[in-house]
Amino acid sequence: MKATRTQLAMAILLGVSATAALAADVEVKDAWVRGTVTGQKATGAFLEITSKSGATLVGAASPVAGVSEIHEMKMDGGIMKMRAVERLQLPAGKPVQLAPGGYHVMLLNLKQPLKRGDSVALTLQVETPGKKVEAVQIKAEVRDLAATPAGEHQH
């Protein structure tokens, strides 16, 4: 059976509508990536993410990295350890911080240095309460190596 142009257009529109609906459910703020130096093969991406209905962050991808993973840093026996996590719960209506020293998106096998002012495309893979995985496309600004989120001061 051949699909008509109208049927193809409708399928595309339905796909766009589903993505738009998810985008309305998931809000991402203050996305940024820590800048790198020549030869550096990994960095972190940080952001605030809120799901209105309660979803789960299950993955990430970026064209600047060979591998992107959700990571957690936490104290274990007095030692700060970092580990990959497969899922990060996004409780309904509660902002979840992906920040230095905590959860973040680890960008590994970088394909190029990332310098201040660059923009990095990130795709966040979010599982809806109905168990459907959707892609949320965002752009993250590259900040200096020593960058801290806007409004945060170091003393």
JSON list of C-alpha atoms in Angstrom, two decimals:
[
{"chain": "A", "resi": 1, "resn": "MET", "atom": "CA", "xyz": [0.00, 0.00, 0.00]},
{"chain": "A", "resi": 2, "resn": "LYS", "atom": "CA", "xyz": [1.37, 3.38, -0.99]},
{"chain": "A", "resi": 3, "resn": "ALA", "atom": "CA", "xyz": [1.22, 6.27, 1.42]},
{"chain": "A", "resi": 4, "resn": "THR", "atom": "CA", "xyz": [-0.16, 9.44, -0.08]},
{"chain": "A", "resi": 5, "resn": "ARG", "atom": "CA", "xyz": [1.44, 12.81, 0.47]},
{"chain": "A", "resi": 6, "resn": "THR", "atom": "CA", "xyz": [-1.46, 13.73, 2.74]},
{"chain": "A", "resi": 7, "resn": "GLN", "atom": "CA", "xyz": [-0.93, 10.62, 4.87]},
{"chain": "A", "resi": 8, "resn": "LEU", "atom": "CA", "xyz": [2.81, 11.34, 5.11]},
{"chain": "A", "resi": 9, "resn": "ALA", "atom": "CA", "xyz": [2.13, 14.97, 6.03]},
{"chain": "A", "resi": 10, "resn": "MET", "atom": "CA", "xyz": [-0.32, 13.87, 8.73]},
{"chain": "A", "resi": 11, "resn": "ALA", "atom": "CA", "xyz": [2.21, 11.41, 10.17]},
{"chain": "A", "resi": 12, "resn": "ILE", "atom": "CA", "xyz": [4.85, 14.14, 10.30]},
{"chain": "A", "resi": 13, "resn": "LEU", "atom": "CA", "xyz": [2.42, 16.58, 11.93]},
{"chain": "A", "resi": 14, "resn": "LEU", "atom": "CA", "xyz": [1.42, 14.00, 14.54]},
{"chain": "A", "resi": 15, "resn": "GLY", "atom": "CA", "xyz": [5.09, 13.42, 15.34]},
{"chain": "A", "resi": 16, "resn": "VAL", "atom": "CA", "xyz": [5.66, 17.16, 15.68]},
{"chain": "A", "resi": 17, "resn": "SER", "atom": "CA", "xyz": [2.56, 17.47, 17.89]},
{"chain": "A", "resi": 18, "resn": "ALA", "atom": "CA", "xyz": [3.79, 14.71, 20.20]},
{"chain": "A", "resi": 19, "resn": "THR", "atom": "CA", "xyz": [7.18, 16.42, 20.51]},
{"chain": "A", "resi": 20, "resn": "ALA", "atom": "CA", "xyz": [5.53, 19.78, 21.11]},
{"chain": "A", "resi": 21, "resn": "ALA", "atom": "CA", "xyz": [3.31, 18.24, 23.81]},
{"chain": "A", "resi": 22, "resn": "LEU", "atom": "CA", "xyz": [6.35, 16.76, 25.53]},
{"chain": "A", "resi": 23, "resn": "ALA", "atom": "CA", "xyz": [8.22, 20.03, 25.21]},
{"chain": "A", "resi": 24, "resn": "ALA", "atom": "CA", "xyz": [5.28, 21.72, 26.96]},
{"chain": "A", "resi": 25, "resn": "ASP", "atom": "CA", "xyz": [5.51, 19.09, 29.74]},
{"chain": "A", "resi": 26, "resn": "VAL", "atom": "CA", "xyz": [9.30, 19.37, 30.19]},
{"chain": "A", "resi": 27, "resn": "GLU", "atom": "CA", "xyz": [10.93, 22.73, 30.78]},
{"chain": "A", "resi": 28, "resn": "VAL", "atom": "CA", "xyz": [14.70, 23.17, 30.63]},
{"chain": "A", "resi": 29, "resn": "LYS", "atom": "CA", "xyz": [16.39, 26.31, 31.99]},
{"chain": "A", "resi": 30, "resn": "ASP", "atom": "CA", "xyz": [19.94, 27.62, 32.26]},
{"chain": "A", "resi": 31, "resn": "ALA", "atom": "CA", "xyz": [21.59, 24.93, 30.14]},
{"chain": "A", "resi": 32, "resn": "TRP", "atom": "CA", "xyz": [25.36, 25.32, 29.89]},
{"chain": "A", "resi": 33, "resn": "VAL", "atom": "CA", "xyz": [28.46, 23.28, 29.16]},
{"chain": "A", "resi": 34, "resn": "ARG", "atom": "CA", "xyz": [31.84, 23.72, 30.84]},
{"chain": "A", "resi": 35, "resn": "GLY", "atom": "CA", "xyz": [34.49, 24.84, 28.34]},
{"chain": "A", "resi": 36, "resn": "THR", "atom": "CA", "xyz": [37.51, 22.70, 27.58]},
{"chain": "A", "resi": 37, "resn": "VAL", "atom": "CA", "xyz": [41.14, 23.02, 26.59]},
{"chain": "A", "resi": 38, "resn": "THR", "atom": "CA", "xyz": [42.86, 21.43, 23.60]},
{"chain": "A", "resi": 39, "resn": "GLY", "atom": "CA", "xyz": [43.20, 17.69, 24.08]},
{"chain": "A", "resi": 40, "resn": "GLN", "atom": "CA", "xyz": [40.52, 17.45, 26.77]},
{"chain": "A", "resi": 41, "resn": "LYS", "atom": "CA", "xyz": [38.19, 14.57, 25.95]},
{"chain": "A", "resi": 42, "resn": "ALA", "atom": "CA", "xyz": [35.36, 15.08, 28.48]},
{"chain": "A", "resi": 43, "resn": "THR", "atom": "CA", "xyz": [33.26, 17.81, 30.06]},
{"chain": "A", "resi": 44, "resn": "GLY", "atom": "CA", "xyz": [29.92, 18.28, 31.77]},
{"chain": "A", "resi": 45, "resn": "ALA", "atom": "CA", "xyz": [26.60, 19.79, 30.75]},
{"chain": "A", "resi": 46, "resn": "PHE", "atom": "CA", "xyz": [24.43, 21.37, 33.43]},
{"chain": "A", "resi": 47, "resn": "LEU", "atom": "CA", "xyz": [20.83, 22.57, 33.52]},
{"chain": "A", "resi": 48, "resn": "GLU", "atom": "CA", "xyz": [17.59, 22.73, 35.45]},
{"chain": "A", "resi": 49, "resn": "ILE", "atom": "CA", "xyz": [14.82, 20.44, 34.22]},
{"chain": "A", "resi": 50, "resn": "THR", "atom": "CA", "xyz": [11.18, 20.32, 35.36]},
{"chain": "A", "resi": 51, "resn": "SER", "atom": "CA", "xyz": [8.47, 17.89, 34.27]},
{"chain": "A", "resi": 52, "resn": "LYS", "atom": "CA", "xyz": [4.86, 18.94, 34.90]},
{"chain": "A", "resi": 53, "resn": "SER", "atom": "CA", "xyz": [3.57, 15.35, 34.90]},
{"chain": "A", "resi": 54, "resn": "GLY", "atom": "CA", "xyz": [6.56, 13.50, 36.36]},
{"chain": "A", "resi": 55, "resn": "ALA", "atom": "CA", "xyz": [8.90, 11.91, 33.83]},
{"chain": "A", "resi": 56, "resn": "THR", "atom": "CA", "xyz": [12.33, 10.26, 33.82]},
{"chain": "A", "resi": 57, "resn": "LEU", "atom": "CA", "xyz": [15.53, 11.41, 32.15]},
{"chain": "A", "resi": 58, "resn": "VAL", "atom": "CA", "xyz": [16.87, 8.24, 30.53]},
{"chain": "A", "resi": 59, "resn": "GLY", "atom": "CA", "xyz": [19.61, 9.47, 28.23]},
{"chain": "A", "resi": 60, "resn": "ALA", "atom": "CA", "xyz": [21.32, 12.26, 26.37]},
{"chain": "A", "resi": 61, "resn": "ALA", "atom": "CA", "xyz": [23.20, 12.80, 23.13]},
{"chain": "A", "resi": 62, "resn": "SER", "atom": "CA", "xyz": [25.22, 15.56, 21.50]},
{"chain": "A", "resi": 63, "resn": "PRO", "atom": "CA", "xyz": [26.95, 15.86, 18.13]},
{"chain": "A", "resi": 64, "resn": "VAL", "atom": "CA", "xyz": [30.08, 17.20, 19.91]},
{"chain": "A", "resi": 65, "resn": "ALA", "atom": "CA", "xyz": [30.57, 13.96, 21.89]},
{"chain": "A", "resi": 66, "resn": "GLY", "atom": "CA", "xyz": [31.04, 10.34, 20.95]},
{"chain": "A", "resi": 67, "resn": "VAL", "atom": "CA", "xyz": [29.24, 9.31, 24.14]},
{"chain": "A", "resi": 68, "resn": "SER", "atom": "CA", "xyz": [26.84, 11.18, 26.44]},
{"chain": "A", "resi": 69, "resn": "GLU", "atom": "CA", "xyz": [25.79, 9.79, 29.83]},
{"chain": "A", "resi": 70, "resn": "ILE", "atom": "CA", "xyz": [23.85, 10.91, 32.87]},
{"chain": "A", "resi": 71, "resn": "HIS", "atom": "CA", "xyz": [26.26, 10.97, 35.82]},
{"chain": "A", "resi": 72, "resn": "GLU", "atom": "CA", "xyz": [26.01, 11.49, 39.55]},
{"chain": "A", "resi": 73, "resn": "MET", "atom": "CA", "xyz": [28.73, 12.72, 41.89]},
{"chain": "A", "resi": 74, "resn": "LYS", "atom": "CA", "xyz": [28.38, 11.94, 45.58]},
{"chain": "A", "resi": 75, "resn": "MET", "atom": "CA", "xyz": [30.39, 11.34, 48.70]},
{"chain": "A", "resi": 76, "resn": "ASP", "atom": "CA", "xyz": [31.15, 7.70, 49.49]},
{"chain": "A", "resi": 77, "resn": "GLY", "atom": "CA", "xyz": [33.23, 7.04, 52.59]},
{"chain": "A", "resi": 78, "resn": "GLY", "atom": "CA", "xyz": [34.69, 10.54, 52.53]},
{"chain": "A", "resi": 79, "resn": "ILE", "atom": "CA", "xyz": [35.65, 10.27, 48.85]},
{"chain": "A", "resi": 80, "resn": "MET", "atom": "CA", "xyz": [33.82, 12.07, 46.04]},
{"chain": "A", "resi": 81, "resn": "LYS", "atom": "CA", "xyz": [32.89, 9.50, 43.39]},
{"chain": "A", "resi": 82, "resn": "MET", "atom": "CA", "xyz": [31.30, 9.85, 39.99]},
{"chain": "A", "resi": 83, "resn": "ARG", "atom": "CA", "xyz": [29.19, 7.14, 38.40]},
{"chain": "A", "resi": 84, "resn": "ALA", "atom": "CA", "xyz": [26.88, 6.78, 35.44]},
{"chain": "A", "resi": 85, "resn": "VAL", "atom": "CA", "xyz": [23.17, 6.38, 36.19]},
{"chain": "A", "resi": 86, "resn": "GLU", "atom": "CA", "xyz": [20.63, 4.94, 33.79]},
{"chain": "A", "resi": 87, "resn": "ARG", "atom": "CA", "xyz": [17.64, 6.96, 35.00]},
{"chain": "A", "resi": 88, "resn": "LEU", "atom": "CA", "xyz": [17.01, 10.24, 36.80]},
{"chain": "A", "resi": 89, "resn": "GLN", "atom": "CA", "xyz": [13.51, 10.75, 38.16]},
{"chain": "A", "resi": 90, "resn": "LEU", "atom": "CA", "xyz": [11.86, 14.09, 37.42]},
{"chain": "A", "resi": 91, "resn": "PRO", "atom": "CA", "xyz": [9.13, 14.43, 40.08]},
{"chain": "A", "resi": 92, "resn": "ALA", "atom": "CA", "xyz": [6.02, 16.26, 38.90]},
{"chain": "A", "resi": 93, "resn": "GLY", "atom": "CA", "xyz": [6.38, 20.03, 39.21]},
{"chain": "A", "resi": 94, "resn": "LYS", "atom": "CA", "xyz": [9.73, 19.90, 41.06]},
{"chain": "A", "resi": 95, "resn": "PRO", "atom": "CA", "xyz": [12.83, 21.37, 39.38]},
{"chain": "A", "resi": 96, "resn": "VAL", "atom": "CA", "xyz": [15.78, 18.96, 39.24]},
{"chain": "A", "resi": 97, "resn": "GLN", "atom": "CA", "xyz": [19.22, 20.55, 39.17]},
{"chain": "A", "resi": 98, "resn": "LEU", "atom": "CA", "xyz": [21.98, 19.06, 37.06]},
{"chain": "A", "resi": 99, "resn": "ALA", "atom": "CA", "xyz": [24.90, 21.00, 38.52]},
{"chain": "A", "resi": 100, "resn": "PRO", "atom": "CA", "xyz": [28.63, 20.71, 39.22]},
{"chain": "A", "resi": 101, "resn": "GLY", "atom": "CA", "xyz": [29.17, 18.33, 42.12]},
{"chain": "A", "resi": 102, "resn": "GLY", "atom": "CA", "xyz": [25.86, 16.51, 41.58]},
{"chain": "A", "resi": 103, "resn": "TYR", "atom": "CA", "xyz": [23.90, 15.09, 38.67]},
{"chain": "A", "resi": 104, "resn": "HIS", "atom": "CA", "xyz": [25.06, 16.21, 35.22]},
{"chain": "A", "resi": 105, "resn": "VAL", "atom": "CA", "xyz": [25.31, 15.09, 31.61]},
{"chain": "A", "resi": 106, "resn": "MET", "atom": "CA", "xyz": [28.83, 13.82, 30.95]},
{"chain": "A", "resi": 107, "resn": "LEU", "atom": "CA", "xyz": [30.05, 14.46, 27.41]},
{"chain": "A", "resi": 108, "resn": "LEU", "atom": "CA", "xyz": [32.79, 11.95, 26.57]},
{"chain": "A", "resi": 109, "resn": "ASN", "atom": "CA", "xyz": [35.08, 11.44, 23.56]},
{"chain": "A", "resi": 110, "resn": "LEU", "atom": "CA", "xyz": [34.76, 15.08, 22.59]},
{"chain": "A", "resi": 111, "resn": "LYS", "atom": "CA", "xyz": [35.25, 15.74, 18.90]},
{"chain": "A", "resi": 112, "resn": "GLN", "atom": "CA", "xyz": [36.62, 19.28, 19.34]},
{"chain": "A", "resi": 113, "resn": "PRO", "atom": "CA", "xyz": [37.52, 21.79, 22.05]},
{"chain": "A", "resi": 114, "resn": "LEU", "atom": "CA", "xyz": [34.55, 23.76, 23.39]},
{"chain": "A", "resi": 115, "resn": "LYS", "atom": "CA", "xyz": [35.19, 27.45, 23.97]},
{"chain": "A", "resi": 116, "resn": "ARG", "atom": "CA", "xyz": [33.27, 30.21, 25.67]},
{"chain": "A", "resi": 117, "resn": "GLY", "atom": "CA", "xyz": [30.45, 31.51, 23.51]},
{"chain": "A", "resi": 118, "resn": "ASP", "atom": "CA", "xyz": [30.03, 28.28, 21.53]},
{"chain": "A", "resi": 119, "resn": "SER", "atom": "CA", "xyz": [26.58, 26.70, 21.47]},
{"chain": "A", "resi": 120, "resn": "VAL", "atom": "CA", "xyz": [26.21, 22.96, 21.99]},
{"chain": "A", "resi": 121, "resn": "ALA", "atom": "CA", "xyz": [23.19, 21.01, 20.80]},
{"chain": "A", "resi": 122, "resn": "LEU", "atom": "CA", "xyz": [21.92, 18.48, 23.33]},
{"chain": "A", "resi": 123, "resn": "THR", "atom": "CA", "xyz": [19.16, 15.94, 22.99]},
{"chain": "A", "resi": 124, "resn": "LEU", "atom": "CA", "xyz": [17.64, 14.82, 26.27]},
{"chain": "A", "resi": 125, "resn": "GLN", "atom": "CA", "xyz": [15.80, 11.50, 26.15]},
{"chain": "A", "resi": 126, "resn": "VAL", "atom": "CA", "xyz": [12.82, 11.68, 28.49]},
{"chain": "A", "resi": 127, "resn": "GLU", "atom": "CA", "xyz": [10.49, 8.79, 29.33]},
{"chain": "A", "resi": 128, "resn": "THR", "atom": "CA", "xyz": [6.92, 9.96, 29.83]},
{"chain": "A", "resi": 129, "resn": "PRO", "atom": "CA", "xyz": [4.60, 8.52, 32.50]},
{"chain": "A", "resi": 130, "resn": "GLY", "atom": "CA", "xyz": [3.15, 6.37, 29.67]},
{"chain": "A", "resi": 131, "resn": "LYS", "atom": "CA", "xyz": [6.63, 4.82, 29.17]},
{"chain": "A", "resi": 132, "resn": "LYS", "atom": "CA", "xyz": [7.20, 6.46, 25.79]},
{"chain": "A", "resi": 133, "resn": "VAL", "atom": "CA", "xyz": [10.71, 7.88, 25.25]},
{"chain": "A", "resi": 134, "resn": "GLU", "atom": "CA", "xyz": [10.74, 11.30, 23.59]},
{"chain": "A", "resi": 135, "resn": "ALA", "atom": "CA", "xyz": [13.58, 13.59, 22.54]},
{"chain": "A", "resi": 136, "resn": "VAL", "atom": "CA", "xyz": [13.84, 17.13, 23.89]},
{"chain": "A", "resi": 137, "resn": "GLN", "atom": "CA", "xyz": [16.20, 19.29, 21.83]},
{"chain": "A", "resi": 138, "resn": "ILE", "atom": "CA", "xyz": [18.03, 22.12, 23.60]},
{"chain": "A", "resi": 139, "resn": "LYS", "atom": "CA", "xyz": [21.02, 24.40, 23.08]},
{"chain": "A", "resi": 140, "resn": "ALA", "atom": "CA", "xyz": [23.57, 24.94, 25.84]},
{"chain": "A", "resi": 141, "resn": "GLU", "atom": "CA", "xyz": [25.98, 27.87, 26.01]},
{"chain": "A", "resi": 142, "resn": "VAL", "atom": "CA", "xyz": [29.64, 27.05, 26.62]},
{"chain": "A", "resi": 143, "resn": "ARG", "atom": "CA", "xyz": [31.05, 28.86, 29.65]},
{"chain": "A", "resi": 144, "resn": "ASP", "atom": "CA", "xyz": [34.62, 29.22, 30.89]},
{"chain": "A", "resi": 145, "resn": "LEU", "atom": "CA", "xyz": [36.27, 26.33, 32.71]},
{"chain": "A", "resi": 146, "resn": "ALA", "atom": "CA", "xyz": [35.78, 28.02, 36.08]},
{"chain": "A", "resi": 147, "resn": "ALA", "atom": "CA", "xyz": [32.20, 29.03, 35.31]},
{"chain": "A", "resi": 148, "resn": "THR", "atom": "CA", "xyz": [29.49, 28.91, 37.91]},
{"chain": "A", "resi": 149, "resn": "PRO", "atom": "CA", "xyz": [25.78, 29.20, 37.22]},
{"chain": "A", "resi": 150, "resn": "ALA", "atom": "CA", "xyz": [24.36, 32.70, 36.88]},
{"chain": "A", "resi": 151, "resn": "GLY", "atom": "CA", "xyz": [23.71, 34.28, 40.25]},
{"chain": "A", "resi": 152, "resn": "GLU", "atom": "CA", "xyz": [25.99, 31.89, 42.14]},
{"chain": "A", "resi": 153, "resn": "HIS", "atom": "CA", "xyz": [28.99, 33.54, 43.78]},
{"chain": "A", "resi": 154, "resn": "GLN", "atom": "CA", "xyz": [32.24, 32.01, 44.93]},
{"chain": "A", "resi": 155, "resn": "HIS", "atom": "CA", "xyz": [33.96, 33.39, 48.03]}
]
